[in-house]
Amino acid sequence: MRRVLMVCLGNICRSPLAEGILKSKVNNDEVFVDSAGTGAYHVGNLPDARSIEVAAKYGINIKDQRARKFVVKDFDKFDAIYVMDDSNYQNILSLARSIEDEEKVKLILNEAYPNKNLNVPDPYYGGDSGFENVYKMLDEACNFISKKL
């Protein structure tokens, strides 16, 4: 079984959407998808209501997710770790114990736009349209990821 982790800052906006989107595109008996945050601000909380709403608009239910913090043991549990932006990328790399750990960490939008190092913007403080835009970016990236898996 392939194991994929999606990571953002608080694990309530972008990474729960990425988790839900990728789960909807893969065989869940063959691919395990989870998400986490680099910060512990929202541990145990549901995804942001706006993330839940935009996911539901596209037929994806993310209400069973709960925020959790990325831990070093995640390097052992996952084959690929997709981060939403450069800040979280650097945070995860700083926890890597080896080259093998580092090689698992990727900027998610590089799947759709190789070597562009684009960031998925954090929609938390923006309006509802920010969540729609983030959904579309993640959906496109997850199309590429699901084909690789």
mmCIF file of N, CA and C in Angstrom:
data_model
loop_
_atom_site.group_PDB
_atom_site.id
_atom_site.type_symbol
_atom_site.label_atom_id
_atom_site.label_comp_id
_atom_site.label_asym_id
_atom_site.label_seq_id
_atom_site.Cartn_x
_atom_site.Cartn_y
_atom_site.Cartn_z
ATOM 1 N N MET A 1 0.839 -1.192 0.000
ATOM 2 C CA MET A 1 0.000 0.000 0.000
ATOM 3 C C MET A 1 0.874 1.241 0.000
ATOM 4 N N ARG A 2 0.559 2.172 -0.880
ATOM 5 C CA ARG A 2 1.246 3.464 -0.915
ATOM 6 C C ARG A 2 0.629 4.358 0.156
ATOM 7 N N ARG A 3 1.458 5.179 0.765
ATOM 8 C CA ARG A 3 0.997 6.060 1.836
ATOM 9 C C ARG A 3 1.443 7.488 1.532
ATOM 10 N N VAL A 4 0.451 8.418 1.483
ATOM 11 C CA VAL A 4 0.696 9.803 1.094
ATOM 12 C C VAL A 4 0.201 10.732 2.200
ATOM 13 N N LEU A 5 1.025 11.709 2.548
ATOM 14 C CA LEU A 5 0.667 12.696 3.567
ATOM 15 C C LEU A 5 0.634 14.084 2.940
ATOM 16 N N MET A 6 -0.432 14.835 3.238
ATOM 17 C CA MET A 6 -0.576 16.219 2.798
ATOM 18 C C MET A 6 -0.324 17.122 4.008
ATOM 19 N N VAL A 7 0.465 18.182 3.830
ATOM 20 C CA VAL A 7 0.851 19.025 4.967
ATOM 21 C C VAL A 7 0.676 20.510 4.650
ATOM 22 N N CYS A 8 0.049 21.224 5.593
ATOM 23 C CA CYS A 8 -0.002 22.684 5.554
ATOM 24 C C CYS A 8 0.336 23.192 6.952
ATOM 25 N N LEU A 9 -0.035 24.401 7.278
ATOM 26 C CA LEU A 9 0.334 24.975 8.567
ATOM 27 C C LEU A 9 -0.532 24.442 9.712
ATOM 28 N N GLY A 10 -1.839 24.663 9.637
ATOM 29 C CA GLY A 10 -2.701 24.298 10.760
ATOM 30 C C GLY A 10 -3.499 23.026 10.567
ATOM 31 N N ASN A 11 -3.462 22.455 9.366
ATOM 32 C CA ASN A 11 -4.200 21.236 9.031
ATOM 33 C C ASN A 11 -5.705 21.421 9.167
ATOM 34 N N ILE A 12 -6.187 22.625 8.765
ATOM 35 C CA ILE A 12 -7.641 22.831 8.749
ATOM 36 C C ILE A 12 -8.153 23.384 7.423
ATOM 37 N N CYS A 13 -7.277 23.852 6.546
ATOM 38 C CA CYS A 13 -7.735 24.433 5.272
ATOM 39 C C CYS A 13 -7.236 23.651 4.074
ATOM 40 N N ARG A 14 -5.959 23.814 3.748
ATOM 41 C CA ARG A 14 -5.416 23.256 2.518
ATOM 42 C C ARG A 14 -5.180 21.750 2.582
ATOM 43 N N SER A 15 -4.481 21.278 3.602
ATOM 44 C CA SER A 15 -4.146 19.846 3.617
ATOM 45 C C SER A 15 -5.366 18.942 3.785
ATOM 46 N N PRO A 16 -6.406 19.334 4.556
ATOM 47 C CA PRO A 16 -7.600 18.485 4.572
ATOM 48 C C PRO A 16 -8.275 18.412 3.200
ATOM 49 N N LEU A 17 -8.276 19.532 2.478
ATOM 50 C CA LEU A 17 -8.821 19.514 1.112
ATOM 51 C C LEU A 17 -7.997 18.582 0.228
ATOM 52 N N ALA A 18 -6.674 18.703 0.304
ATOM 53 C CA ALA A 18 -5.810 17.851 -0.515
ATOM 54 C C ALA A 18 -6.025 16.379 -0.166
ATOM 55 N N GLU A 19 -6.152 16.083 1.111
ATOM 56 C CA GLU A 19 -6.419 14.697 1.534
ATOM 57 C C GLU A 19 -7.721 14.191 0.929
ATOM 58 N N GLY A 20 -8.786 14.964 1.085
ATOM 59 C CA GLY A 20 -10.086 14.555 0.563
ATOM 60 C C GLY A 20 -10.100 14.407 -0.946
ATOM 61 N N ILE A 21 -9.467 15.345 -1.625
ATOM 62 C CA ILE A 21 -9.431 15.307 -3.091
ATOM 63 C C ILE A 21 -8.681 14.059 -3.566
ATOM 64 N N LEU A 22 -7.492 13.820 -2.998
ATOM 65 C CA LEU A 22 -6.724 12.664 -3.457
ATOM 66 C C LEU A 22 -7.451 11.360 -3.131
ATOM 67 N N LYS A 23 -8.063 11.278 -1.947
ATOM 68 C CA LYS A 23 -8.826 10.071 -1.593
ATOM 69 C C LYS A 23 -9.927 9.795 -2.620
ATOM 70 N N SER A 24 -10.506 10.859 -3.172
ATOM 71 C CA SER A 24 -11.596 10.693 -4.130
ATOM 72 C C SER A 24 -11.097 10.210 -5.496
ATOM 73 N N LYS A 25 -9.777 10.266 -5.718
ATOM 74 C CA LYS A 25 -9.211 9.937 -7.028
ATOM 75 C C LYS A 25 -8.448 8.614 -7.053
ATOM 76 N N VAL A 26 -8.271 7.981 -5.897
ATOM 77 C CA VAL A 26 -7.471 6.749 -5.835
ATOM 78 C C VAL A 26 -8.293 5.611 -5.259
ATOM 79 N N ASN A 27 -7.779 4.395 -5.425
ATOM 80 C CA ASN A 27 -8.360 3.222 -4.785
ATOM 81 C C ASN A 27 -7.873 3.222 -3.334
ATOM 82 N N ASN A 28 -8.789 3.430 -2.405
ATOM 83 C CA ASN A 28 -8.411 3.567 -1.001
ATOM 84 C C ASN A 28 -7.965 2.249 -0.379
ATOM 85 N N ASP A 29 -8.111 1.133 -1.081
ATOM 86 C CA ASP A 29 -7.558 -0.137 -0.621
ATOM 87 C C ASP A 29 -6.077 -0.246 -0.984
ATOM 88 N N GLU A 30 -5.635 0.599 -1.911
ATOM 89 C CA GLU A 30 -4.251 0.565 -2.375
ATOM 90 C C GLU A 30 -3.442 1.786 -1.952
ATOM 91 N N VAL A 31 -4.134 2.883 -1.659
ATOM 92 C CA VAL A 31 -3.455 4.133 -1.293
ATOM 93 C C VAL A 31 -4.082 4.679 -0.018
ATOM 94 N N PHE A 32 -3.240 4.916 0.988
ATOM 95 C CA PHE A 32 -3.689 5.554 2.231
ATOM 96 C C PHE A 32 -3.280 7.017 2.171
ATOM 97 N N VAL A 33 -4.235 7.910 2.421
ATOM 98 C CA VAL A 33 -3.970 9.352 2.382
ATOM 99 C C VAL A 33 -4.333 9.946 3.732
ATOM 100 N N ASP A 34 -3.477 10.808 4.243
ATOM 101 C CA ASP A 34 -3.702 11.482 5.517
ATOM 102 C C ASP A 34 -3.226 12.923 5.360
ATOM 103 N N SER A 35 -3.432 13.721 6.398
ATOM 104 C CA SER A 35 -2.930 15.099 6.382
ATOM 105 C C SER A 35 -2.498 15.496 7.788
ATOM 106 N N ALA A 36 -1.661 16.541 7.835
ATOM 107 C CA ALA A 36 -1.136 17.042 9.101
ATOM 108 C C ALA A 36 -0.742 18.497 8.915
ATOM 109 N N GLY A 37 -0.453 19.145 10.023
ATOM 110 C CA GLY A 37 0.015 20.528 10.000
ATOM 111 C C GLY A 37 1.372 20.641 10.660
ATOM 112 N N THR A 38 2.113 21.676 10.298
ATOM 113 C CA THR A 38 3.401 21.900 10.951
ATOM 114 C C THR A 38 3.220 22.591 12.297
ATOM 115 N N GLY A 39 2.058 23.216 12.498
ATOM 116 C CA GLY A 39 1.749 23.853 13.771
ATOM 117 C C GLY A 39 0.692 23.058 14.515
ATOM 118 N N ALA A 40 0.640 23.239 15.810
ATOM 119 C CA ALA A 40 -0.310 22.496 16.648
ATOM 120 C C ALA A 40 -1.517 23.341 17.048
ATOM 121 N N TYR A 41 -1.774 24.398 16.301
ATOM 122 C CA TYR A 41 -2.813 25.364 16.662
ATOM 123 C C TYR A 41 -4.211 24.768 16.737
ATOM 124 N N HIS A 42 -4.510 23.801 15.902
ATOM 125 C CA HIS A 42 -5.884 23.309 15.768
ATOM 126 C C HIS A 42 -6.022 21.812 16.029
ATOM 127 N N VAL A 43 -5.053 21.198 16.693
ATOM 128 C CA VAL A 43 -5.065 19.748 16.904
ATOM 129 C C VAL A 43 -6.418 19.291 17.453
ATOM 130 N N GLY A 44 -6.994 18.278 16.803
ATOM 131 C CA GLY A 44 -8.274 17.720 17.215
ATOM 132 C C GLY A 44 -9.488 18.382 16.596
ATOM 133 N N ASN A 45 -9.289 19.531 15.932
ATOM 134 C CA ASN A 45 -10.411 20.270 15.349
ATOM 135 C C ASN A 45 -10.797 19.736 13.978
ATOM 136 N N LEU A 46 -12.043 19.983 13.615
ATOM 137 C CA LEU A 46 -12.521 19.722 12.259
ATOM 138 C C LEU A 46 -11.840 20.671 11.285
ATOM 139 N N PRO A 47 -11.831 20.329 9.996
ATOM 140 C CA PRO A 47 -11.375 21.311 9.007
ATOM 141 C C PRO A 47 -12.226 22.588 9.083
ATOM 142 N N ASP A 48 -11.673 23.676 8.609
ATOM 143 C CA ASP A 48 -12.387 24.949 8.532
ATOM 144 C C ASP A 48 -13.708 24.728 7.786
ATOM 145 N N ALA A 49 -14.759 25.381 8.251
ATOM 146 C CA ALA A 49 -16.087 25.218 7.657
ATOM 147 C C ALA A 49 -16.082 25.542 6.161
ATOM 148 N N ARG A 50 -15.233 26.483 5.755
ATOM 149 C CA ARG A 50 -15.169 26.844 4.333
ATOM 150 C C ARG A 50 -14.510 25.738 3.504
ATOM 151 N N SER A 51 -13.558 25.022 4.085
ATOM 152 C CA SER A 51 -12.979 23.865 3.394
ATOM 153 C C SER A 51 -14.003 22.753 3.282
ATOM 154 N N ILE A 52 -14.737 22.512 4.357
ATOM 155 C CA ILE A 52 -15.795 21.493 4.343
ATOM 156 C C ILE A 52 -16.817 21.828 3.265
ATOM 157 N N GLU A 53 -17.181 23.101 3.187
ATOM 158 C CA GLU A 53 -18.199 23.555 2.233
ATOM 159 C C GLU A 53 -17.741 23.407 0.774
ATOM 160 N N VAL A 54 -16.515 23.827 0.468
ATOM 161 C CA VAL A 54 -16.053 23.728 -0.918
ATOM 162 C C VAL A 54 -15.843 22.265 -1.308
ATOM 163 N N ALA A 55 -15.388 21.434 -0.385
ATOM 164 C CA ALA A 55 -15.242 20.002 -0.684
ATOM 165 C C ALA A 55 -16.614 19.395 -0.986
ATOM 166 N N ALA A 56 -17.602 19.719 -0.157
ATOM 167 C CA ALA A 56 -18.960 19.187 -0.345
ATOM 168 C C ALA A 56 -19.544 19.616 -1.689
ATOM 169 N N LYS A 57 -19.214 20.832 -2.108
ATOM 170 C CA LYS A 57 -19.678 21.336 -3.402
ATOM 171 C C LYS A 57 -19.259 20.398 -4.534
ATOM 172 N N TYR A 58 -18.103 19.740 -4.365
ATOM 173 C CA TYR A 58 -17.582 18.822 -5.375
ATOM 174 C C TYR A 58 -17.786 17.346 -4.986
ATOM 175 N N GLY A 59 -18.683 17.118 -4.035
ATOM 176 C CA GLY A 59 -19.037 15.745 -3.675
ATOM 177 C C GLY A 59 -18.048 15.036 -2.774
ATOM 178 N N ILE A 60 -17.231 15.798 -2.050
ATOM 179 C CA ILE A 60 -16.225 15.202 -1.170
ATOM 180 C C ILE A 60 -16.553 15.561 0.276
ATOM 181 N N ASN A 61 -16.612 14.543 1.137
ATOM 182 C CA ASN A 61 -16.906 14.744 2.550
ATOM 183 C C ASN A 61 -15.601 14.686 3.343
ATOM 184 N N ILE A 62 -15.232 15.789 3.990
ATOM 185 C CA ILE A 62 -14.016 15.811 4.814
ATOM 186 C C ILE A 62 -14.350 16.021 6.297
ATOM 187 N N LYS A 63 -15.603 15.822 6.654
ATOM 188 C CA LYS A 63 -16.034 16.053 8.039
ATOM 189 C C LYS A 63 -15.491 15.029 9.034
ATOM 190 N N ASP A 64 -14.943 13.914 8.545
ATOM 191 C CA ASP A 64 -14.398 12.911 9.457
ATOM 192 C C ASP A 64 -12.940 13.195 9.819
ATOM 193 N N GLN A 65 -12.349 14.203 9.214
ATOM 194 C CA GLN A 65 -10.950 14.534 9.480
ATOM 195 C C GLN A 65 -10.813 15.363 10.766
ATOM 196 N N ARG A 66 -9.681 15.179 11.431
ATOM 197 C CA ARG A 66 -9.338 15.970 12.604
ATOM 198 C C ARG A 66 -7.894 16.428 12.450
ATOM 199 N N ALA A 67 -7.651 17.684 12.782
ATOM 200 C CA ALA A 67 -6.305 18.247 12.642
ATOM 201 C C ALA A 67 -5.328 17.540 13.575
ATOM 202 N N ARG A 68 -4.129 17.339 13.052
ATOM 203 C CA ARG A 68 -3.046 16.781 13.860
ATOM 204 C C ARG A 68 -1.739 17.449 13.438
ATOM 205 N N LYS A 69 -0.743 17.338 14.284
ATOM 206 C CA LYS A 69 0.565 17.941 14.008
ATOM 207 C C LYS A 69 1.480 16.899 13.371
ATOM 208 N N PHE A 70 2.261 17.340 12.400
ATOM 209 C CA PHE A 70 3.282 16.495 11.796
ATOM 210 C C PHE A 70 4.285 16.097 12.868
ATOM 211 N N VAL A 71 4.675 14.827 12.866
ATOM 212 C CA VAL A 71 5.698 14.334 13.790
ATOM 213 C C VAL A 71 6.786 13.632 12.985
ATOM 214 N N VAL A 72 7.975 13.542 13.533
ATOM 215 C CA VAL A 72 9.111 12.954 12.831
ATOM 216 C C VAL A 72 8.807 11.525 12.377
ATOM 217 N N LYS A 73 8.047 10.783 13.163
ATOM 218 C CA LYS A 73 7.704 9.405 12.787
ATOM 219 C C LYS A 73 6.910 9.338 11.486
ATOM 220 N N ASP A 74 6.315 10.456 11.062
ATOM 221 C CA ASP A 74 5.597 10.477 9.783
ATOM 222 C C ASP A 74 6.526 10.161 8.616
ATOM 223 N N PHE A 75 7.816 10.466 8.762
ATOM 224 C CA PHE A 75 8.767 10.112 7.708
ATOM 225 C C PHE A 75 8.812 8.595 7.507
ATOM 226 N N ASP A 76 8.637 7.844 8.600
ATOM 227 C CA ASP A 76 8.662 6.388 8.518
ATOM 228 C C ASP A 76 7.353 5.819 7.991
ATOM 229 N N LYS A 77 6.265 6.515 8.235
ATOM 230 C CA LYS A 77 4.936 6.004 7.895
ATOM 231 C C LYS A 77 4.501 6.303 6.459
ATOM 232 N N PHE A 78 5.099 7.311 5.823
ATOM 233 C CA PHE A 78 4.617 7.760 4.515
ATOM 234 C C PHE A 78 5.697 7.658 3.438
ATOM 235 N N ASP A 79 5.236 7.338 2.223
ATOM 236 C CA ASP A 79 6.122 7.234 1.062
ATOM 237 C C ASP A 79 6.346 8.590 0.410
ATOM 238 N N ALA A 80 5.341 9.454 0.485
ATOM 239 C CA ALA A 80 5.414 10.788 -0.111
ATOM 240 C C ALA A 80 4.755 11.785 0.832
ATOM 241 N N ILE A 81 5.375 12.943 0.977
ATOM 242 C CA ILE A 81 4.863 14.004 1.835
ATOM 243 C C ILE A 81 4.760 15.258 0.969
ATOM 244 N N TYR A 82 3.514 15.660 0.703
ATOM 245 C CA TYR A 82 3.271 16.833 -0.137
ATOM 246 C C TYR A 82 2.936 18.029 0.739
ATOM 247 N N VAL A 83 3.715 19.106 0.587
ATOM 248 C CA VAL A 83 3.484 20.318 1.366
ATOM 249 C C VAL A 83 2.908 21.406 0.468
ATOM 250 N N MET A 84 2.190 22.327 1.082
ATOM 251 C CA MET A 84 1.430 23.329 0.349
ATOM 252 C C MET A 84 2.241 24.558 -0.043
ATOM 253 N N ASP A 85 3.299 24.861 0.702
ATOM 254 C CA ASP A 85 4.062 26.078 0.405
ATOM 255 C C ASP A 85 5.491 25.950 0.901
ATOM 256 N N ASP A 86 6.310 26.919 0.503
ATOM 257 C CA ASP A 86 7.731 26.881 0.820
ATOM 258 C C ASP A 86 8.003 26.926 2.326
ATOM 259 N N SER A 87 7.232 27.699 3.059
ATOM 260 C CA SER A 87 7.438 27.801 4.505
ATOM 261 C C SER A 87 7.267 26.428 5.174
ATOM 262 N N ASN A 88 6.190 25.737 4.832
ATOM 263 C CA ASN A 88 5.960 24.413 5.413
ATOM 264 C C ASN A 88 6.962 23.392 4.871
ATOM 265 N N TYR A 89 7.375 23.568 3.636
ATOM 266 C CA TYR A 89 8.409 22.717 3.048
ATOM 267 C C TYR A 89 9.689 22.807 3.886
ATOM 268 N N GLN A 90 10.100 24.034 4.185
ATOM 269 C CA GLN A 90 11.308 24.236 4.984
ATOM 270 C C GLN A 90 11.138 23.678 6.398
ATOM 271 N N ASN A 91 9.947 23.865 6.972
ATOM 272 C CA ASN A 91 9.684 23.335 8.317
ATOM 273 C C ASN A 91 9.803 21.819 8.357
ATOM 274 N N ILE A 92 9.263 21.145 7.349
ATOM 275 C CA ILE A 92 9.332 19.683 7.312
ATOM 276 C C ILE A 92 10.766 19.228 7.046
ATOM 277 N N LEU A 93 11.437 19.872 6.100
ATOM 278 C CA LEU A 93 12.833 19.499 5.830
ATOM 279 C C LEU A 93 13.713 19.650 7.068
ATOM 280 N N SER A 94 13.428 20.635 7.898
ATOM 281 C CA SER A 94 14.245 20.847 9.100
ATOM 282 C C SER A 94 14.115 19.684 10.089
ATOM 283 N N LEU A 95 13.067 18.879 9.947
ATOM 284 C CA LEU A 95 12.865 17.720 10.822
ATOM 285 C C LEU A 95 13.425 16.433 10.229
ATOM 286 N N ALA A 96 13.812 16.488 8.951
ATOM 287 C CA ALA A 96 14.320 15.286 8.276
ATOM 288 C C ALA A 96 15.589 14.785 8.947
ATOM 289 N N ARG A 97 15.685 13.467 9.048
ATOM 290 C CA ARG A 97 16.832 12.830 9.692
ATOM 291 C C ARG A 97 17.836 12.294 8.690
ATOM 292 N N SER A 98 17.449 12.277 7.417
ATOM 293 C CA SER A 98 18.307 11.655 6.411
ATOM 294 C C SER A 98 17.938 12.171 5.021
ATOM 295 N N ILE A 99 18.761 11.825 4.052
ATOM 296 C CA ILE A 99 18.466 12.141 2.650
ATOM 297 C C ILE A 99 17.167 11.443 2.241
ATOM 298 N N GLU A 100 16.947 10.224 2.728
ATOM 299 C CA GLU A 100 15.723 9.483 2.398
ATOM 300 C C GLU A 100 14.489 10.247 2.866
ATOM 301 N N ASP A 101 14.553 10.803 4.074
ATOM 302 C CA ASP A 101 13.441 11.619 4.581
ATOM 303 C C ASP A 101 13.228 12.825 3.670
ATOM 304 N N GLU A 102 14.305 13.521 3.351
ATOM 305 C CA GLU A 102 14.215 14.732 2.528
ATOM 306 C C GLU A 102 13.615 14.449 1.153
ATOM 307 N N GLU A 103 13.968 13.311 0.570
ATOM 308 C CA GLU A 103 13.496 12.974 -0.777
ATOM 309 C C GLU A 103 11.993 12.702 -0.822
ATOM 310 N N LYS A 104 11.379 12.446 0.312
ATOM 311 C CA LYS A 104 9.932 12.202 0.369
ATOM 312 C C LYS A 104 9.132 13.502 0.307
ATOM 313 N N VAL A 105 9.762 14.628 0.618
ATOM 314 C CA VAL A 105 9.071 15.910 0.761
ATOM 315 C C VAL A 105 9.055 16.659 -0.570
ATOM 316 N N LYS A 106 7.837 17.043 -0.990
ATOM 317 C CA LYS A 106 7.668 17.728 -2.276
ATOM 318 C C LYS A 106 6.640 18.843 -2.154
ATOM 319 N N LEU A 107 6.840 19.902 -2.905
ATOM 320 C CA LEU A 107 5.810 20.935 -3.025
ATOM 321 C C LEU A 107 4.711 20.380 -3.930
ATOM 322 N N ILE A 108 3.487 20.402 -3.466
ATOM 323 C CA ILE A 108 2.402 19.743 -4.188
ATOM 324 C C ILE A 108 2.179 20.292 -5.593
ATOM 325 N N LEU A 109 2.303 21.599 -5.778
ATOM 326 C CA LEU A 109 2.039 22.164 -7.103
ATOM 327 C C LEU A 109 3.125 21.830 -8.118
ATOM 328 N N ASN A 110 4.271 21.329 -7.649
ATOM 329 C CA ASN A 110 5.298 20.882 -8.595
ATOM 330 C C ASN A 110 4.825 19.653 -9.367
ATOM 331 N N GLU A 111 3.796 18.983 -8.885
ATOM 332 C CA GLU A 111 3.254 17.853 -9.633
ATOM 333 C C GLU A 111 2.578 18.340 -10.922
ATOM 334 N N ALA A 112 1.896 19.456 -10.842
ATOM 335 C CA ALA A 112 1.223 20.019 -12.019
ATOM 336 C C ALA A 112 2.130 20.977 -12.787
ATOM 337 N N TYR A 113 3.027 21.632 -12.081
ATOM 338 C CA TYR A 113 3.928 22.627 -12.674
ATOM 339 C C TYR A 113 5.363 22.317 -12.243
ATOM 340 N N PRO A 114 5.980 21.305 -12.861
ATOM 341 C CA PRO A 114 7.306 20.852 -12.423
ATOM 342 C C PRO A 114 8.334 21.974 -12.318
ATOM 343 N N ASN A 115 9.041 21.944 -11.183
ATOM 344 C CA ASN A 115 10.163 22.852 -10.909
ATOM 345 C C ASN A 115 9.789 24.328 -10.849
ATOM 346 N N LYS A 116 8.508 24.644 -10.778
ATOM 347 C CA LYS A 116 8.083 26.046 -10.662
ATOM 348 C C LYS A 116 8.092 26.512 -9.203
ATOM 349 N N ASN A 117 8.030 25.558 -8.263
ATOM 350 C CA ASN A 117 8.037 25.857 -6.823
ATOM 351 C C ASN A 117 6.949 26.856 -6.429
ATOM 352 N N LEU A 118 5.752 26.643 -6.967
ATOM 353 C CA LEU A 118 4.610 27.507 -6.661
ATOM 354 C C LEU A 118 3.996 27.122 -5.320
ATOM 355 N N ASN A 119 3.430 28.107 -4.643
ATOM 356 C CA ASN A 119 2.778 27.878 -3.354
ATOM 357 C C ASN A 119 1.264 27.832 -3.506
ATOM 358 N N VAL A 120 0.632 26.968 -2.725
ATOM 359 C CA VAL A 120 -0.819 27.009 -2.586
ATOM 360 C C VAL A 120 -1.078 28.078 -1.529
ATOM 361 N N PRO A 121 -1.760 29.172 -1.875
ATOM 362 C CA PRO A 121 -1.966 30.249 -0.892
ATOM 363 C C PRO A 121 -2.859 29.796 0.256
ATOM 364 N N ASP A 122 -2.573 30.301 1.436
ATOM 365 C CA ASP A 122 -3.394 29.976 2.601
ATOM 366 C C ASP A 122 -4.676 30.804 2.514
ATOM 367 N N PRO A 123 -5.834 30.140 2.390
ATOM 368 C CA PRO A 123 -7.084 30.880 2.218
ATOM 369 C C PRO A 123 -7.727 31.316 3.538
ATOM 370 N N TYR A 124 -7.105 30.990 4.670
ATOM 371 C CA TYR A 124 -7.733 31.178 5.978
ATOM 372 C C TYR A 124 -8.243 32.602 6.208
ATOM 373 N N TYR A 125 -7.448 33.602 5.890
ATOM 374 C CA TYR A 125 -7.852 34.989 6.154
ATOM 375 C C TYR A 125 -8.494 35.669 4.947
ATOM 376 N N GLY A 126 -8.623 34.932 3.866
ATOM 377 C CA GLY A 126 -9.242 35.499 2.668
ATOM 378 C C GLY A 126 -10.734 35.198 2.646
ATOM 379 N N GLY A 127 -11.376 35.564 1.574
ATOM 380 C CA GLY A 127 -12.803 35.298 1.422
ATOM 381 C C GLY A 127 -13.048 33.882 0.930
ATOM 382 N N ASP A 128 -14.323 33.584 0.711
ATOM 383 C CA ASP A 128 -14.710 32.250 0.266
ATOM 384 C C ASP A 128 -14.095 31.885 -1.085
ATOM 385 N N SER A 129 -13.858 32.864 -1.947
ATOM 386 C CA SER A 129 -13.293 32.566 -3.263
ATOM 387 C C SER A 129 -11.889 31.983 -3.138
ATOM 388 N N GLY A 130 -11.194 32.330 -2.068
ATOM 389 C CA GLY A 130 -9.864 31.767 -1.838
ATOM 390 C C GLY A 130 -9.919 30.257 -1.688
ATOM 391 N N PHE A 131 -10.958 29.754 -1.040
ATOM 392 C CA PHE A 131 -11.111 28.316 -0.852
ATOM 393 C C PHE A 131 -11.436 27.633 -2.175
ATOM 394 N N GLU A 132 -12.226 28.286 -2.993
ATOM 395 C CA GLU A 132 -12.544 27.752 -4.322
ATOM 396 C C GLU A 132 -11.275 27.663 -5.171
ATOM 397 N N ASN A 133 -10.464 28.718 -5.149
ATOM 398 C CA ASN A 133 -9.216 28.729 -5.914
ATOM 399 C C ASN A 133 -8.255 27.646 -5.428
ATOM 400 N N VAL A 134 -8.141 27.503 -4.115
ATOM 401 C CA VAL A 134 -7.282 26.473 -3.534
ATOM 402 C C VAL A 134 -7.771 25.087 -3.939
ATOM 403 N N TYR A 135 -9.081 24.881 -3.901
ATOM 404 C CA TYR A 135 -9.635 23.591 -4.313
ATOM 405 C C TYR A 135 -9.204 23.265 -5.747
ATOM 406 N N LYS A 136 -9.330 24.223 -6.637
ATOM 407 C CA LYS A 136 -8.997 23.985 -8.047
ATOM 408 C C LYS A 136 -7.513 23.668 -8.225
ATOM 409 N N MET A 137 -6.645 24.385 -7.512
ATOM 410 C CA MET A 137 -5.205 24.112 -7.581
ATOM 411 C C MET A 137 -4.896 22.694 -7.103
ATOM 412 N N LEU A 138 -5.488 22.340 -5.962
ATOM 413 C CA LEU A 138 -5.223 21.023 -5.384
ATOM 414 C C LEU A 138 -5.822 19.908 -6.228
ATOM 415 N N ASP A 139 -6.973 20.162 -6.810
ATOM 416 C CA ASP A 139 -7.604 19.159 -7.673
ATOM 417 C C ASP A 139 -6.692 18.866 -8.867
ATOM 418 N N GLU A 140 -6.140 19.902 -9.451
ATOM 419 C CA GLU A 140 -5.244 19.713 -10.597
ATOM 420 C C GLU A 140 -4.000 18.931 -10.180
ATOM 421 N N ALA A 141 -3.377 19.311 -9.068
ATOM 422 C CA ALA A 141 -2.178 18.614 -8.603
ATOM 423 C C ALA A 141 -2.491 17.154 -8.270
ATOM 424 N N CYS A 142 -3.647 16.915 -7.652
ATOM 425 C CA CYS A 142 -4.027 15.548 -7.274
ATOM 426 C C CYS A 142 -4.333 14.680 -8.485
ATOM 427 N N ASN A 143 -4.744 15.288 -9.591
ATOM 428 C CA ASN A 143 -4.901 14.519 -10.834
ATOM 429 C C ASN A 143 -3.559 13.905 -11.237
ATOM 430 N N PHE A 144 -2.502 14.692 -11.156
ATOM 431 C CA PHE A 144 -1.167 14.202 -11.502
ATOM 432 C C PHE A 144 -0.681 13.159 -10.498
ATOM 433 N N ILE A 145 -0.902 13.433 -9.212
ATOM 434 C CA ILE A 145 -0.455 12.497 -8.170
ATOM 435 C C ILE A 145 -1.176 11.156 -8.325
ATOM 436 N N SER A 146 -2.474 11.193 -8.556
ATOM 437 C CA SER A 146 -3.237 9.937 -8.655
ATOM 438 C C SER A 146 -2.773 9.095 -9.843
ATOM 439 N N LYS A 147 -2.360 9.740 -10.923
ATOM 440 C CA LYS A 147 -1.846 8.993 -12.080
ATOM 441 C C LYS A 147 -0.512 8.332 -11.770
ATOM 442 N N LYS A 148 0.287 8.965 -10.913
ATOM 443 C CA LYS A 148 1.587 8.388 -10.518
ATOM 444 C C LYS A 148 1.399 7.172 -9.614
ATOM 445 N N LEU A 149 0.320 7.208 -8.833
ATOM 446 C CA LEU A 149 0.104 6.145 -7.851
ATOM 447 C C LEU A 149 -0.489 4.928 -8.528
#
